[in-house]
XYZ file of C-alpha atoms in Angstrom:
335
model
C 3.610 -38.199 -1.679
C 2.566 -35.652 0.952
C 6.070 -35.429 2.398
C 7.512 -34.961 -1.064
C 5.139 -32.074 -1.727
C 6.007 -30.511 1.624
C 9.715 -30.777 0.823
C 9.090 -29.195 -2.571
C 7.186 -26.326 -0.963
C 9.881 -25.827 1.675
C 12.531 -25.791 -1.031
C 10.574 -23.195 -3.000
C 10.199 -20.893 0.002
C 13.910 -21.268 0.783
C 14.941 -19.830 -2.593
C 16.827 -16.499 -2.483
C 14.127 -14.898 -4.644
C 11.462 -15.763 -2.049
C 13.474 -14.131 0.737
C 14.081 -11.084 -1.442
C 10.372 -10.739 -2.225
C 9.514 -11.015 1.473
C 11.795 -8.078 2.299
C 10.533 -6.088 -0.680
C 6.934 -6.812 0.318
C 7.676 -5.432 3.777
C 9.161 -2.293 2.218
C 6.048 -1.838 0.052
C 3.585 -2.286 2.912
C 5.443 -0.100 5.424
C 5.007 3.354 3.826
C 1.446 2.847 2.585
C -0.170 3.770 5.915
C 2.539 6.293 6.799
C 1.380 8.606 3.999
C -2.314 8.039 4.752
C -4.162 6.805 7.858
C -1.173 6.910 10.238
C -0.201 10.381 9.047
C -3.761 11.656 9.489
C -3.595 10.809 13.202
C -0.381 12.835 13.518
C -1.987 15.754 11.675
C -5.117 15.677 13.823
C -3.151 15.446 17.049
C -1.256 18.567 16.004
C -4.543 20.459 15.664
C -5.119 20.369 11.903
C -8.736 20.601 10.736
C -10.477 17.654 9.103
C -10.816 19.597 5.850
C -7.084 20.259 5.698
C -6.335 16.617 6.512
C -8.602 15.543 3.655
C -6.715 17.801 1.249
C -3.311 16.555 2.410
C -4.556 12.978 1.995
C -4.839 13.501 -1.762
C -1.079 12.959 -1.963
C -1.905 9.294 -1.425
C -3.539 9.242 -4.867
C -0.090 8.577 -6.316
C -0.824 4.958 -5.391
C -4.020 5.082 -7.463
C -2.455 6.610 -10.578
C 0.876 4.791 -10.594
C -0.095 3.127 -13.874
C 0.483 6.481 -15.601
C 4.277 6.408 -15.245
C 4.712 2.626 -15.089
C 5.461 2.404 -18.858
C 8.296 4.906 -18.424
C 9.895 2.631 -15.820
C 9.707 -0.178 -18.374
C 11.544 1.723 -21.081
C 14.093 3.970 -19.369
C 16.960 3.347 -16.971
C 17.184 5.127 -13.626
C 19.599 8.079 -14.048
C 22.982 7.252 -12.560
C 21.943 3.710 -11.624
C 21.939 2.007 -15.023
C 24.762 -0.302 -13.906
C 22.283 -2.045 -11.567
C 19.884 -2.850 -14.382
C 16.457 -1.449 -15.148
C 14.518 -3.034 -12.276
C 17.073 -2.752 -9.492
C 18.070 0.731 -10.607
C 14.553 2.126 -10.325
C 13.981 0.138 -7.146
C 17.039 1.606 -5.452
C 16.124 5.119 -6.607
C 12.592 4.746 -5.209
C 13.850 3.346 -1.902
C 16.375 6.154 -1.461
C 13.639 8.716 -2.133
C 11.350 6.873 0.266
C 13.893 6.805 3.076
C 14.797 10.432 2.464
C 11.138 11.451 2.410
C 10.232 9.693 5.661
C 13.407 10.956 7.304
C 12.648 14.483 6.093
C 9.132 14.330 7.527
C 10.649 13.282 10.853
C 13.233 16.078 10.860
C 10.890 18.877 9.763
C 7.864 17.868 11.800
C 4.605 19.781 11.721
C 6.101 23.235 12.065
C 3.555 25.672 10.615
C 6.307 27.705 8.960
C 7.564 24.615 7.107
C 4.164 23.130 6.238
C 4.637 23.643 2.495
C 7.923 21.746 2.615
C 6.265 19.037 4.722
C 3.495 18.500 2.149
C 6.048 18.498 -0.691
C 8.094 15.841 1.110
C 4.913 13.871 1.712
C 4.094 13.949 -2.012
C 7.624 12.791 -2.871
C 7.335 9.978 -0.324
C 3.983 8.815 -1.716
C 5.321 8.977 -5.283
C 8.385 6.944 -4.301
C 6.246 4.367 -2.484
C 3.928 3.952 -5.471
C 6.917 3.657 -7.809
C 8.479 1.012 -5.575
C 5.217 -0.987 -5.680
C 5.202 -0.881 -9.479
C 8.822 -1.963 -9.866
C 8.533 -4.769 -7.296
C 5.512 -6.190 -9.138
C 7.493 -6.221 -12.391
C 10.542 -7.680 -10.642
C 8.482 -10.501 -9.119
C 7.000 -11.465 -12.483
C 10.343 -11.427 -14.308
C 12.650 -12.984 -11.729
C 11.158 -16.498 -11.761
C 9.212 -18.827 -14.079
C 5.445 -19.169 -13.906
C 5.482 -22.238 -11.649
C 7.303 -20.273 -8.914
C 5.029 -17.226 -9.019
C 2.671 -18.618 -6.376
C 5.508 -18.936 -3.881
C 6.832 -15.456 -4.624
C 3.356 -13.940 -4.396
C 2.812 -15.621 -1.018
C 6.103 -14.415 0.463
C 5.538 -10.922 -0.940
C 2.027 -10.800 0.536
C 3.298 -11.957 3.933
C 5.975 -9.278 3.938
C 3.451 -6.669 2.792
C 1.039 -7.537 5.603
C 3.796 -7.310 8.194
C 4.827 -3.969 6.702
C 1.260 -2.710 7.068
C 1.207 -3.759 10.720
C 4.524 -2.036 11.429
C 3.542 1.116 9.512
C 0.228 1.198 11.355
C 0.393 -0.281 14.844
C 4.186 -0.093 15.125
C 4.363 3.597 14.252
C 1.517 4.399 16.648
C 3.187 2.541 19.518
C 6.471 4.394 18.963
C 4.633 7.724 18.661
C 2.717 7.038 21.874
C 5.911 6.733 23.909
C 8.566 8.716 22.016
C 6.707 11.069 19.710
C 5.910 11.271 16.024
C 9.301 12.437 14.799
C 11.022 9.448 16.360
C 8.333 7.165 14.932
C 8.866 8.341 11.355
C 12.638 8.249 11.734
C 12.424 4.640 12.939
C 10.171 3.773 9.991
C 12.719 5.274 7.592
C 15.517 3.195 9.123
C 13.421 0.032 8.819
C 13.717 0.373 5.036
C 17.468 -0.316 5.194
C 17.076 -4.124 4.822
C 15.093 -3.579 1.613
C 17.801 -1.306 0.265
C 20.426 -3.956 1.007
C 18.214 -6.649 -0.546
C 17.986 -4.587 -3.731
C 21.768 -4.252 -3.915
C 22.303 -7.983 -3.309
C 19.500 -9.299 -5.536
C 20.103 -10.361 -9.107
C 18.635 -8.437 -12.016
C 16.003 -10.318 -14.046
C 16.860 -11.312 -17.575
C 15.222 -8.924 -19.996
C 13.808 -9.355 -23.476
C 14.242 -6.766 -26.183
C 10.581 -6.645 -27.162
C 9.754 -3.731 -24.871
C 11.612 -1.256 -27.088
C 10.011 -2.088 -30.437
C 7.014 0.266 -30.038
C 7.056 4.069 -29.923
C 6.549 5.403 -26.401
C 3.088 6.863 -27.057
C 1.825 3.648 -28.641
C 3.326 1.656 -25.781
C 1.463 3.769 -23.210
C -1.946 4.026 -24.867
C -1.971 0.588 -26.512
C -3.601 -1.218 -23.542
C -6.345 1.430 -23.345
C -7.037 1.175 -27.080
C -7.306 -2.618 -26.808
C -9.575 -2.277 -23.762
C -12.055 0.046 -25.480
C -11.992 -1.993 -28.681
C -13.043 -5.016 -26.661
C -15.748 -3.421 -24.507
C -16.748 -0.288 -26.431
C -16.773 3.268 -25.096
C -19.949 3.082 -23.022
C -19.277 -0.217 -21.259
C -15.549 0.527 -21.065
C -16.071 3.867 -19.317
C -18.663 2.269 -17.036
C -16.215 -0.476 -16.057
C -13.418 2.030 -15.397
C -15.767 4.175 -13.306
C -16.911 1.112 -11.356
C -13.346 0.012 -10.622
C -12.258 3.546 -9.731
C -15.213 4.415 -7.508
C -15.897 1.044 -5.859
C -13.480 1.598 -2.991
C -13.062 5.387 -3.195
C -15.503 6.282 -0.361
C -13.979 3.614 1.870
C -10.484 4.843 0.972
C -11.236 8.463 1.862
C -13.063 7.443 5.035
C -10.026 5.373 6.003
C -7.861 8.494 6.000
C -10.300 10.413 8.207
C -11.068 7.455 10.475
C -7.911 7.971 12.562
C -8.780 11.581 13.467
C -12.316 10.409 14.269
C -10.945 7.799 16.672
C -8.882 10.482 18.413
C -11.856 12.834 18.634
C -13.993 10.121 20.239
C -11.496 9.682 23.058
C -9.178 6.847 22.043
C -5.406 6.947 22.478
C -2.840 6.037 19.831
C -2.267 2.723 21.633
C -6.014 1.981 21.510
C -6.073 2.703 17.778
C -3.035 0.477 17.263
C -4.571 -2.417 19.184
C -8.053 -2.341 17.691
C -7.742 -0.816 14.226
C -4.231 -1.826 13.179
C -3.843 -5.252 14.838
C -7.336 -6.637 15.362
C -8.428 -4.985 12.110
C -5.775 -6.850 10.110
C -7.182 -10.199 11.212
C -10.705 -9.022 10.444
C -9.497 -8.117 6.953
C -7.961 -11.560 6.476
C -11.181 -13.179 7.667
C -13.138 -10.999 5.258
C -11.001 -12.298 2.421
C -12.017 -15.873 3.234
C -15.680 -14.842 3.480
C -15.359 -13.186 0.077
C -13.895 -16.345 -1.410
C -16.802 -18.417 -0.083
C -19.282 -15.817 -1.399
C -17.810 -15.959 -4.900
C -17.916 -19.757 -4.835
C -21.550 -19.744 -3.696
C -23.039 -16.803 -5.632
C -20.582 -15.909 -8.386
C -18.645 -12.697 -9.000
C -21.423 -10.278 -9.948
C -23.802 -11.032 -7.094
C -20.918 -11.072 -4.606
C -19.727 -7.649 -5.816
C -23.222 -6.213 -5.413
C -23.645 -7.661 -1.924
C -20.174 -6.446 -0.923
C -20.892 -2.918 -2.202
C -24.066 -2.715 -0.114
C -22.314 -4.231 2.916
C -19.444 -1.728 2.695
C -21.893 1.176 2.578
C -23.929 -0.137 5.513
C -20.855 -0.928 7.603
C -19.890 2.746 7.566
C -23.060 3.465 9.556
C -21.330 1.811 12.518
C -19.327 5.012 12.945
C -22.579 6.547 14.184
C -22.527 4.016 17.031
C -19.026 5.198 17.959
C -20.151 8.821 17.849
C -22.935 8.095 20.355
C -20.636 6.019 22.583
C -17.326 7.954 22.647
C -14.448 6.208 24.349
C -16.343 2.897 24.595
C -14.049 0.069 23.517
C -16.906 -2.246 22.543
C -18.214 0.338 20.058
C -14.741 0.667 18.554
C -14.376 -3.109 18.180
C -17.873 -3.374 16.675
C -17.088 -0.688 14.094
C -13.815 -2.318 13.042
C -15.541 -5.708 12.876
C -17.973 -4.270 10.342
């Protein structure tokens, strides 16, 4: 019985769709840090102020608000790429924009005279990355039946995690030895396998039900249903809770890299502790969260986690009082 289940699992992971989702997951994870925490280290090293870095980091909010244009991707074909189908067409368009954006950032660099163009390219790159995330999620759901979704989600998550490591630690290692422009150019080239996977993948079968509603009704329908269920007061409170729960941590994450530099750590140190060790701490935290939910339920666990996140940020004070001390860095990331 056990061997049969193992063979079934191995067969599921060997499916072409699983391999495709692994590559697409990598392509989704790779740019996420390149337009946020990794970029902030480049900006700080070039002499940019923390205030300016914080403003530039707002381009990463495309990832937060990607739900706004997701319905348009559901209804319209990508211009000039309709022959690939709705999902693959938008996916290829997003990946081409993503590669072009990262490559453009590498070619322009942080030349003060071209800073406006640099920020514009950064915004395009973040928009393309968020769009790619949206389309890949839809592709994963539509490409296989419900019983295969667990396998596809697992392979996607594995690829995404590896992409995060490469976009974080990998980019920092390359930048440490060959400079930032080379690092971003290498990251752009690493998206080529995803582009090829998109061209070789099959398009999901589509139903015609998506086109029966007017566009406005299609876009606002979920919000109307949400507020009908919870009411305006509770609905707005829930949306505010979801939106603000991780916002301080998200903004601090962008400015953490410059802080690490200012306290005397090299790019290699940041890669080792924050981007490699920190990934495993994050995975361990996920297991702790699962045990907490099982023991205390969702609401109490959320409250405890919110307090813990706020308190853990106080560990940055320890780093400030012990600049360049590796143990303080490890302690802060462990929190």
